[in-house]
PDB file of C-alpha atoms in Angstrom:
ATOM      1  CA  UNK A   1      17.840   6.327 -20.855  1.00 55.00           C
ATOM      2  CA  UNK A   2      21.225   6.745 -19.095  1.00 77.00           C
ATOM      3  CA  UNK A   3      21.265   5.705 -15.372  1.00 92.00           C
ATOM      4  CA  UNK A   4      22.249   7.216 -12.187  1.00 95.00           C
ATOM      5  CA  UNK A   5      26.300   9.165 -13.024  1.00 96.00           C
ATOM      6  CA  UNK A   6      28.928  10.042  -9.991  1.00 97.00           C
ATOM      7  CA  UNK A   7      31.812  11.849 -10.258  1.00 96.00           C
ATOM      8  CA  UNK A   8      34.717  10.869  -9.228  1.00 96.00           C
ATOM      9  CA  UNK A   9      34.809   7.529  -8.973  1.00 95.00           C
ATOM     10  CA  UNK A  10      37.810   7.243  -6.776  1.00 96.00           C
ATOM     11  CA  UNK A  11      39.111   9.670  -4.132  1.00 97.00           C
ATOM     12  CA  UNK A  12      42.324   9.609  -2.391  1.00 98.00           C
ATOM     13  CA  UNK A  13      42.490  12.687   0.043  1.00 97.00           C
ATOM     14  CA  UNK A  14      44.703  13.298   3.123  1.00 97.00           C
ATOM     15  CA  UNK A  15      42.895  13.990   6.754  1.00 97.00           C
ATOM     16  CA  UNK A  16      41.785  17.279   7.438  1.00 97.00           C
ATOM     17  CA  UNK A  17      40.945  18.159   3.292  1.00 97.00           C
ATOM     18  CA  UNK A  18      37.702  18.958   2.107  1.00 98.00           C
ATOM     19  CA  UNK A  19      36.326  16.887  -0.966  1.00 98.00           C
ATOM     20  CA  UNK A  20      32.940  16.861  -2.940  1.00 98.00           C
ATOM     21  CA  UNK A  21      31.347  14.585  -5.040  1.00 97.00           C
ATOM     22  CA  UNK A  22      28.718  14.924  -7.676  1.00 98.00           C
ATOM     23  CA  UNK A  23      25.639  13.213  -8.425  1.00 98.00           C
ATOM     24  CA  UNK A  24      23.531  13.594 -11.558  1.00 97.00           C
ATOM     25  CA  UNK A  25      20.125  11.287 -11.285  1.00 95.00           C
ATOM     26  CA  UNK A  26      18.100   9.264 -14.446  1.00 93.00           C
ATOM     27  CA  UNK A  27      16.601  12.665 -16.047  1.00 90.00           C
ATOM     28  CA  UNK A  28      12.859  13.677 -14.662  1.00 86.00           C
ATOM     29  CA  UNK A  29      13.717  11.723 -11.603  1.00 91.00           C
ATOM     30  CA  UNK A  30      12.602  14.007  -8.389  1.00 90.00           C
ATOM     31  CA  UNK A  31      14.306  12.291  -6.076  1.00 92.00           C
ATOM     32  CA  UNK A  32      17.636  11.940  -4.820  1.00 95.00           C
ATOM     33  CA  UNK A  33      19.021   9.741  -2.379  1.00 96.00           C
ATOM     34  CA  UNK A  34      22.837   9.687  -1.026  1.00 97.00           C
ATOM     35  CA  UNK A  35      23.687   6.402   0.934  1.00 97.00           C
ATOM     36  CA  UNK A  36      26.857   5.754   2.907  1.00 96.00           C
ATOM     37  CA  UNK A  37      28.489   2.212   2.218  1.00 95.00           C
ATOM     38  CA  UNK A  38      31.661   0.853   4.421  1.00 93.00           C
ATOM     39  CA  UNK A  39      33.062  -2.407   3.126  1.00 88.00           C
ATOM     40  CA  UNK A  40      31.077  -5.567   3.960  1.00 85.00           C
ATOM     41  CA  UNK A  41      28.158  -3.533   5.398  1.00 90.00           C
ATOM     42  CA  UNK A  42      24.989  -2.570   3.722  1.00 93.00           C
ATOM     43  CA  UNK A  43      24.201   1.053   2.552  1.00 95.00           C
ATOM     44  CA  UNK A  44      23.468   3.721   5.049  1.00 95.00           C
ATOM     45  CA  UNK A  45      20.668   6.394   4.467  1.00 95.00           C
ATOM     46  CA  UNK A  46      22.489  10.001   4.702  1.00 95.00           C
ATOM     47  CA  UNK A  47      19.697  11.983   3.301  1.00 95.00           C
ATOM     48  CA  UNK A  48      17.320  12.764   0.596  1.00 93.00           C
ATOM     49  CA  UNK A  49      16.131  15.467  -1.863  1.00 93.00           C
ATOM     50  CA  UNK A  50      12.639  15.896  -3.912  1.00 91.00           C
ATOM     51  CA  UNK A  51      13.286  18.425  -6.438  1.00 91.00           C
ATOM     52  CA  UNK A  52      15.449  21.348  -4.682  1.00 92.00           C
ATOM     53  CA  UNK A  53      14.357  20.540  -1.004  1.00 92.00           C
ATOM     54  CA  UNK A  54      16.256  18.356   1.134  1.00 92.00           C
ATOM     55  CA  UNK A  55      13.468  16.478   2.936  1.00 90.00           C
ATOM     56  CA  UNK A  56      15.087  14.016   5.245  1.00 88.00           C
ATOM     57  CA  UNK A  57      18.513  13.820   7.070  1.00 90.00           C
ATOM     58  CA  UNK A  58      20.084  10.902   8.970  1.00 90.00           C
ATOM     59  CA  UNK A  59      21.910  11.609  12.640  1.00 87.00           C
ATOM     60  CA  UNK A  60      25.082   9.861  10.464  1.00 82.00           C
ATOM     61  CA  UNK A  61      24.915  13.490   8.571  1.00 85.00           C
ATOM     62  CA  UNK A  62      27.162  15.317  11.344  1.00 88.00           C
ATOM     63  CA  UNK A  63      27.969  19.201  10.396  1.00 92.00           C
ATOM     64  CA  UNK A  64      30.636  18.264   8.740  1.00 95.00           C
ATOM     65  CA  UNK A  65      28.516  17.170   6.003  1.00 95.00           C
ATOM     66  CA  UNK A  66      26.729  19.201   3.383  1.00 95.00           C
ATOM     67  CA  UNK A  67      24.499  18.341   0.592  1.00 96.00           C
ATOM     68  CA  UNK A  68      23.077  20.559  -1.569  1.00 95.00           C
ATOM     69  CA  UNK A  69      21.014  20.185  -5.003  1.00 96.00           C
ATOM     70  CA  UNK A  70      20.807  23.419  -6.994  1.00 91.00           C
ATOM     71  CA  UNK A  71      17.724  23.739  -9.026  1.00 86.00           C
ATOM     72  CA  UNK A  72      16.412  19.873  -8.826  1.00 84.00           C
ATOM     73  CA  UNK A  73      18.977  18.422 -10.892  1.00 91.00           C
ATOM     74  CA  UNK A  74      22.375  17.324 -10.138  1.00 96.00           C
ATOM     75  CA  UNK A  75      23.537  17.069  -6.165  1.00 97.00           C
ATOM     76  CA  UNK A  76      26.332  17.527  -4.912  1.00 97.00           C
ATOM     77  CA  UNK A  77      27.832  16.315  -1.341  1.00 97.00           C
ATOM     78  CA  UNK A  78      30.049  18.130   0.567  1.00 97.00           C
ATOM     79  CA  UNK A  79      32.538  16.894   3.138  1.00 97.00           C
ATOM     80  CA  UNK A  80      34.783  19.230   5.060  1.00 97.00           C
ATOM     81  CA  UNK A  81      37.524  18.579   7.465  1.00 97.00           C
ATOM     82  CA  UNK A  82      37.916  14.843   6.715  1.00 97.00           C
ATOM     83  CA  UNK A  83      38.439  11.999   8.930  1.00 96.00           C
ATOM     84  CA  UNK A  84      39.515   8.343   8.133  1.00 95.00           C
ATOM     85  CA  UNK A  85      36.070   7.377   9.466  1.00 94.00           C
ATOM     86  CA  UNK A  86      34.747   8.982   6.492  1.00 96.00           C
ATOM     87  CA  UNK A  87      36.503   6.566   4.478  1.00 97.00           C
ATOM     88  CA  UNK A  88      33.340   4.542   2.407  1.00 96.00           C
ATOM     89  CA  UNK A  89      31.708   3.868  -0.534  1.00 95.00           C
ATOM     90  CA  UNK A  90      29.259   6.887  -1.198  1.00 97.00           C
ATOM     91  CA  UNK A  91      26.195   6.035  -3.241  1.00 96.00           C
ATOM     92  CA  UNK A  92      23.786   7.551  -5.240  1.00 97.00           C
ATOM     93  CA  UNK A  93      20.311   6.897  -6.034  1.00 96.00           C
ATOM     94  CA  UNK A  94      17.331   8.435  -7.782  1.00 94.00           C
ATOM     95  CA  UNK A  95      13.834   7.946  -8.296  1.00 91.00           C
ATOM     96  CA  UNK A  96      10.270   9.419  -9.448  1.00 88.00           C
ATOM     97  CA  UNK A  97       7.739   9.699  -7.280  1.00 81.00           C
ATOM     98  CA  UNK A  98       3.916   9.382  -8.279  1.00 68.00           C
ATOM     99  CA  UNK A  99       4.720   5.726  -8.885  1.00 60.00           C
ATOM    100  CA  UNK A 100       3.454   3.444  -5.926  1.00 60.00           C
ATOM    101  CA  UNK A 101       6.631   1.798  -5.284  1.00 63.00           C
ATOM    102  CA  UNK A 102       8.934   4.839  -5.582  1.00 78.00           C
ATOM    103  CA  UNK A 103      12.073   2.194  -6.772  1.00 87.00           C
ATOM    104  CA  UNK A 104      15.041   3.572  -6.498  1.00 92.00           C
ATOM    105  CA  UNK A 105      18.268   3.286  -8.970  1.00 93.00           C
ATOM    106  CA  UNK A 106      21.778   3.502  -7.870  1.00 95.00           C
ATOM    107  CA  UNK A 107      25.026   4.674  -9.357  1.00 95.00           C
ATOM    108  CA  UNK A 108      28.427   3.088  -9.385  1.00 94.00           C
ATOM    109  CA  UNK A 109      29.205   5.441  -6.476  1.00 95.00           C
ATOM    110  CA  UNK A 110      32.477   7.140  -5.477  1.00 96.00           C
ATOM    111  CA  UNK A 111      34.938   5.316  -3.332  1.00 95.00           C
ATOM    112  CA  UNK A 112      36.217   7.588  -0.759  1.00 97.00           C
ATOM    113  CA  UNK A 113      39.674   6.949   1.187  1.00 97.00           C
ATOM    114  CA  UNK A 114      41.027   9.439   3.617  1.00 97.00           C
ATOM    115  CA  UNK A 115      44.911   9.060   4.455  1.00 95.00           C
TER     116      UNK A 115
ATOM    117  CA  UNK B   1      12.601   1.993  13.814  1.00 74.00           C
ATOM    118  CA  UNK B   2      12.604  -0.830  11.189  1.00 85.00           C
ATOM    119  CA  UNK B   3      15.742  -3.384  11.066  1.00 92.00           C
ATOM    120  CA  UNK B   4      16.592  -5.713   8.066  1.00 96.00           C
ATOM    121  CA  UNK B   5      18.266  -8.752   9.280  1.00 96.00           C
ATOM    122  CA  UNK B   6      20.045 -11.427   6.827  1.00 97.00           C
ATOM    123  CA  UNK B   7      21.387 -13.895   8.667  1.00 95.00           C
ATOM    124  CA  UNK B   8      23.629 -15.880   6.315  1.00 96.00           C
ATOM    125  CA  UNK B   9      26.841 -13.780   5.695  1.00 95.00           C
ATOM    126  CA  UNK B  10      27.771 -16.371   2.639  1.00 97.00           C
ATOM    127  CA  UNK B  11      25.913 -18.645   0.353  1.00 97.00           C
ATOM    128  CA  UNK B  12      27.112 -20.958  -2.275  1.00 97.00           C
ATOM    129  CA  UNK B  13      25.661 -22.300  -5.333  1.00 97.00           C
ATOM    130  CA  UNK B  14      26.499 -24.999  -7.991  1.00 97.00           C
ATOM    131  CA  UNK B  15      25.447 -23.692 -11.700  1.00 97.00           C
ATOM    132  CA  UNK B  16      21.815 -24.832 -13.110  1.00 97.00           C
ATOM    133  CA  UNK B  17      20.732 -25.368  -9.257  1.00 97.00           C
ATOM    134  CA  UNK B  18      18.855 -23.174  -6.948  1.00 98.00           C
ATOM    135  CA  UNK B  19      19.414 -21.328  -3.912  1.00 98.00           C
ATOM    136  CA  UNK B  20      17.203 -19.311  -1.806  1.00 98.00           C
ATOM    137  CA  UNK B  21      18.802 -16.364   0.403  1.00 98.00           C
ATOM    138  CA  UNK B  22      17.016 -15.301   3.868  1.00 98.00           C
ATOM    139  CA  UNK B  23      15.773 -11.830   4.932  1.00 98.00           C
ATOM    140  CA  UNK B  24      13.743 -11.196   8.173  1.00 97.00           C
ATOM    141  CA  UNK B  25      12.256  -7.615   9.002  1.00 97.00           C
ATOM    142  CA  UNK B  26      10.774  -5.557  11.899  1.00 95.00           C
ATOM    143  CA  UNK B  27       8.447  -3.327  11.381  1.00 92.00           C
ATOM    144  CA  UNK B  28       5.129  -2.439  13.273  1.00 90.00           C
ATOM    145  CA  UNK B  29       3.815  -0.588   9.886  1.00 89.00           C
ATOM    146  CA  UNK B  30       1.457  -2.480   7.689  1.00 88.00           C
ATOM    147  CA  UNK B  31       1.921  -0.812   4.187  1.00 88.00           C
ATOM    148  CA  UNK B  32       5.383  -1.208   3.199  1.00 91.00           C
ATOM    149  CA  UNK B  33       7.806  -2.182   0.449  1.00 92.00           C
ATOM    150  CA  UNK B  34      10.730  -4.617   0.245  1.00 95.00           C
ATOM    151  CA  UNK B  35      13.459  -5.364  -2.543  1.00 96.00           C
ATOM    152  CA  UNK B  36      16.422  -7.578  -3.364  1.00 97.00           C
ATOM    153  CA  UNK B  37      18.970  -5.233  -4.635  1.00 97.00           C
ATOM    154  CA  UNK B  38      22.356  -7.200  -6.557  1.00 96.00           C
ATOM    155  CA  UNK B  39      25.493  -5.174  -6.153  1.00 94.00           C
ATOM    156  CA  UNK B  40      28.623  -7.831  -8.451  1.00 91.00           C
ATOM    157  CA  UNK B  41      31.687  -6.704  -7.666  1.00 83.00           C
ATOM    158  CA  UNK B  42      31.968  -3.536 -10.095  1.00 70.00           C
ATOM    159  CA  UNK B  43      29.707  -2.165  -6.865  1.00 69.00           C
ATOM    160  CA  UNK B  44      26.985  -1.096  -9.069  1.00 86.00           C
ATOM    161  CA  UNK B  45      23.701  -1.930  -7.264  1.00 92.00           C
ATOM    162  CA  UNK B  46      20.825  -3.652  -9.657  1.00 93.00           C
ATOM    163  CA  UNK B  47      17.843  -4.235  -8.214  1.00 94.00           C
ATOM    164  CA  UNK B  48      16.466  -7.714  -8.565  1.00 96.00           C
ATOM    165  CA  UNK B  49      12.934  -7.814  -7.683  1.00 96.00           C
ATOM    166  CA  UNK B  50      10.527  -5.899  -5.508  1.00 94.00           C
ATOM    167  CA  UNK B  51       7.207  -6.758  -3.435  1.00 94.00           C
ATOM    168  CA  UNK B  52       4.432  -4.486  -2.220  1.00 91.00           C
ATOM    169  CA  UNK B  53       3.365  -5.352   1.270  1.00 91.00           C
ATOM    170  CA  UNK B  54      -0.315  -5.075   0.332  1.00 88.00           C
ATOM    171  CA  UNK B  55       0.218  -7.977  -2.433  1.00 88.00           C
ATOM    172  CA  UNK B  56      -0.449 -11.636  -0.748  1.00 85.00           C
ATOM    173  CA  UNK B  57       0.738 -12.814  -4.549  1.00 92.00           C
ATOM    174  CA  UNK B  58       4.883 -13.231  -4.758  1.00 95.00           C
ATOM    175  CA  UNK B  59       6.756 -11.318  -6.765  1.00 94.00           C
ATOM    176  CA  UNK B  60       8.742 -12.888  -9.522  1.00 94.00           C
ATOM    177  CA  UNK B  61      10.902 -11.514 -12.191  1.00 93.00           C
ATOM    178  CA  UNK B  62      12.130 -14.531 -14.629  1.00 95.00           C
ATOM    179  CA  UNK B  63      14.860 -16.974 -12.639  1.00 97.00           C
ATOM    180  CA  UNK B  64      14.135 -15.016  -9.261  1.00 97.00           C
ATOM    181  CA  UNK B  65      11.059 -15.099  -7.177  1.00 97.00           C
ATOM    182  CA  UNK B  66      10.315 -14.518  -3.480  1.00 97.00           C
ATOM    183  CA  UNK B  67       8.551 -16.091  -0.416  1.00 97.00           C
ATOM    184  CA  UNK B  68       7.042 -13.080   1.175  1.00 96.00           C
ATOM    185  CA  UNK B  69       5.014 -14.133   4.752  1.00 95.00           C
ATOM    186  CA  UNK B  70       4.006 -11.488   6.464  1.00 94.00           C
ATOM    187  CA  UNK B  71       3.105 -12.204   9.450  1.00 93.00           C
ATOM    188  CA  UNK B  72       6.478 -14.090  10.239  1.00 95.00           C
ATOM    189  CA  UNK B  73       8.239 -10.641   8.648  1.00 96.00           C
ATOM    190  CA  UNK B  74       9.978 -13.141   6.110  1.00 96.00           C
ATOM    191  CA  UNK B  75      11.138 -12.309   2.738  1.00 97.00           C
ATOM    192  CA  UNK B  76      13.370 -14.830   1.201  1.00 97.00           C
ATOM    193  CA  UNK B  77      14.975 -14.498  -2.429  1.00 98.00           C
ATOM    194  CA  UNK B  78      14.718 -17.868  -4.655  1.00 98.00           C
ATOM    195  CA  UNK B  79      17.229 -18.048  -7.376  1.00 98.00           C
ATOM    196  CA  UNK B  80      16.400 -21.175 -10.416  1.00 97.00           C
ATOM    197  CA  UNK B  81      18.943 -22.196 -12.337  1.00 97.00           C
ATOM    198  CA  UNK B  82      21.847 -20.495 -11.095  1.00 97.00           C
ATOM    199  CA  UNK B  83      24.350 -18.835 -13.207  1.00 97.00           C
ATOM    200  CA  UNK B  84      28.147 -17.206 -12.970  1.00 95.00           C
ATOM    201  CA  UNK B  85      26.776 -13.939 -13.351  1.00 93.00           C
ATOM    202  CA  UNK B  86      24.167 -14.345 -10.680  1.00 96.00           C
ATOM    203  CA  UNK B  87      27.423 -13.968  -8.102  1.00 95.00           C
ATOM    204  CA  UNK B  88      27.381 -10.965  -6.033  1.00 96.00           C
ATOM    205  CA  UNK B  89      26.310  -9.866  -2.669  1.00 96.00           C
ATOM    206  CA  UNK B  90      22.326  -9.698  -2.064  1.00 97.00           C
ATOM    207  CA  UNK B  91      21.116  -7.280  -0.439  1.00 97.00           C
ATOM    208  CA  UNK B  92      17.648  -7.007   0.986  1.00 98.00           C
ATOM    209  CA  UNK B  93      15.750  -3.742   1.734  1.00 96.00           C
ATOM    210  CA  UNK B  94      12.644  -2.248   3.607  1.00 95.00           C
ATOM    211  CA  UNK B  95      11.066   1.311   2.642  1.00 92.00           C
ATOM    212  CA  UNK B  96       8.141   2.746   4.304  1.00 88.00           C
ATOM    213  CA  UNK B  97       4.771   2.671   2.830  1.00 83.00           C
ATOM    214  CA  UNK B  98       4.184   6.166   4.608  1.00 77.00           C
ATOM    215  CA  UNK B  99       5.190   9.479   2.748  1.00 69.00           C
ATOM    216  CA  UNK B 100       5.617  11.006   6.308  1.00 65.00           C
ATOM    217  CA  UNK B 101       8.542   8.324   7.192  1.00 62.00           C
ATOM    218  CA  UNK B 102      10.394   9.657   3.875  1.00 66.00           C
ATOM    219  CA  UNK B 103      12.072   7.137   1.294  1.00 80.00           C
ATOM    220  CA  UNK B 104      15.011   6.132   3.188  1.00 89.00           C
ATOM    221  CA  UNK B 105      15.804   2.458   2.569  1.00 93.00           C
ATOM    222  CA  UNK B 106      16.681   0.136   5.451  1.00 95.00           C
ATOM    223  CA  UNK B 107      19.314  -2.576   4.197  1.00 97.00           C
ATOM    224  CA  UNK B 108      20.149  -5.749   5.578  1.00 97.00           C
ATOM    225  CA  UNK B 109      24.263  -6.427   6.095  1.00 95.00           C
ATOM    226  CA  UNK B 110      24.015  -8.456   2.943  1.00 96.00           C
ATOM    227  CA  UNK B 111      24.770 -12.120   1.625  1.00 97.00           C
ATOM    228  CA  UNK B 112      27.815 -13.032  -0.550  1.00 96.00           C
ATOM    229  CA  UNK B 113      26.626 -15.748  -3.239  1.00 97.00           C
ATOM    230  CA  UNK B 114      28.990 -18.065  -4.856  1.00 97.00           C
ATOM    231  CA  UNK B 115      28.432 -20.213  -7.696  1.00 97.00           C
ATOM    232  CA  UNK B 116      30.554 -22.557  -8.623  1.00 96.00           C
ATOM    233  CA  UNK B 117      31.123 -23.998 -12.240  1.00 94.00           C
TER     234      UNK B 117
END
């Protein structure tokens, strides 16, 4: 059972660039969560999938933001024009529903920095 | 909206002893879930141990266990026999009971624990 996967791990990008990052869940998980993390804080929801569907978006998601996640499996975020305020950890997390607590797992995230 | 408040920043531990880490909640909801979630410093969040609001039993998962009161909105995190590998930051977390309020955690700022050898 392999966990939660993100790729990169580490982006360096220069103000104004677009980046994306890629998240592929624990297999026959149906959820997927992406989290916002800037140092010494605790994660921030950005917004959630169940299979395909994006179910849930935070105000913290401005249009700049995308998220997308073709055919229930892997997602993918999307962030265009970038601003050093975007700089932060982004994390991952899956889970499977029909299980009363609905836990979720995280990945080792991707660490974002915007020159 | 719910808040997650953890009020000590830092903590430090000897080895072999215990500490217990605070966590204090808002919520008007009555079916809900919390969790300790570990994140050492590789970043990689573990989670620790969770508790179902519905359960007046604590939660406890080998060397860590938790004091869950309810109607103070306290969930504290007891660590037993500390050990080097228990150092990380703690983080505590709230998630709705109610499919309609989605699966969005609510995290606390987090506490750094020490242990010293």
């Amino acid at each position: 059972d392999t966990g939660v996967s993100q790729d990169p791990r580490h982006k360096i990008t220069k103000r104004g660039q677009n980046v994306t990052f890629r998240c592929d869940p624990i297999s026959e998980h149906n959820r997927l969560y992406w989290y916002r993390q800037t140092l010494g804080q605790g994660p921030e929801f950005l917004t959630y999938f169940q299979n395909e569907a994006q179910l849930e978006k935070s105000r913290l998601l401005s249009d700049r933001f995308s998220a997308e996640r073709p055919k229930g499996s892997f997602s993918t975020l999307e962030i265009q024009r970038t601003e050093q305020g975007d700089s932060a950890m982004y994390l991952c997390a899956s889970s499977l529903t029909g299980l009363r607590t609905d836990t979720q797992y995280f990945g080792p995230g991707t660490r974002l920095t915007v020159l | 909206a719910q808040t997650v408040t953890q009020s000590q920043p830092e903590m430090s531990v000897q080895e072999a002893e215990t500490v217990t880490l605070s966590c204090t909640y808002d919520t008007s909801e009555s079916d809900y879930y919390l969790f300790w979630y570990k994140q050492p410093p590789s970043r990689q969040m573990i989670l620790v141990i969770r508790q179902e609001a519905y359960k007046q039993q604590n939660a406890t998962e080998n060397r860590f266990s938790v004091n869950f009161q309810k109607a103070a909105k306290s969930f504290s995190l007891k660590i037993s026999d500390s050990q080097l590998g228990d150092a990380a930051m703690y983080f505590c977390a709230y998630r709705s009971g109610r499919e309609t309020s989605g699966s969005r955690l609510t995290f606390g700022e987090g506490t750094q624990l020490t242990v010293n050898p």
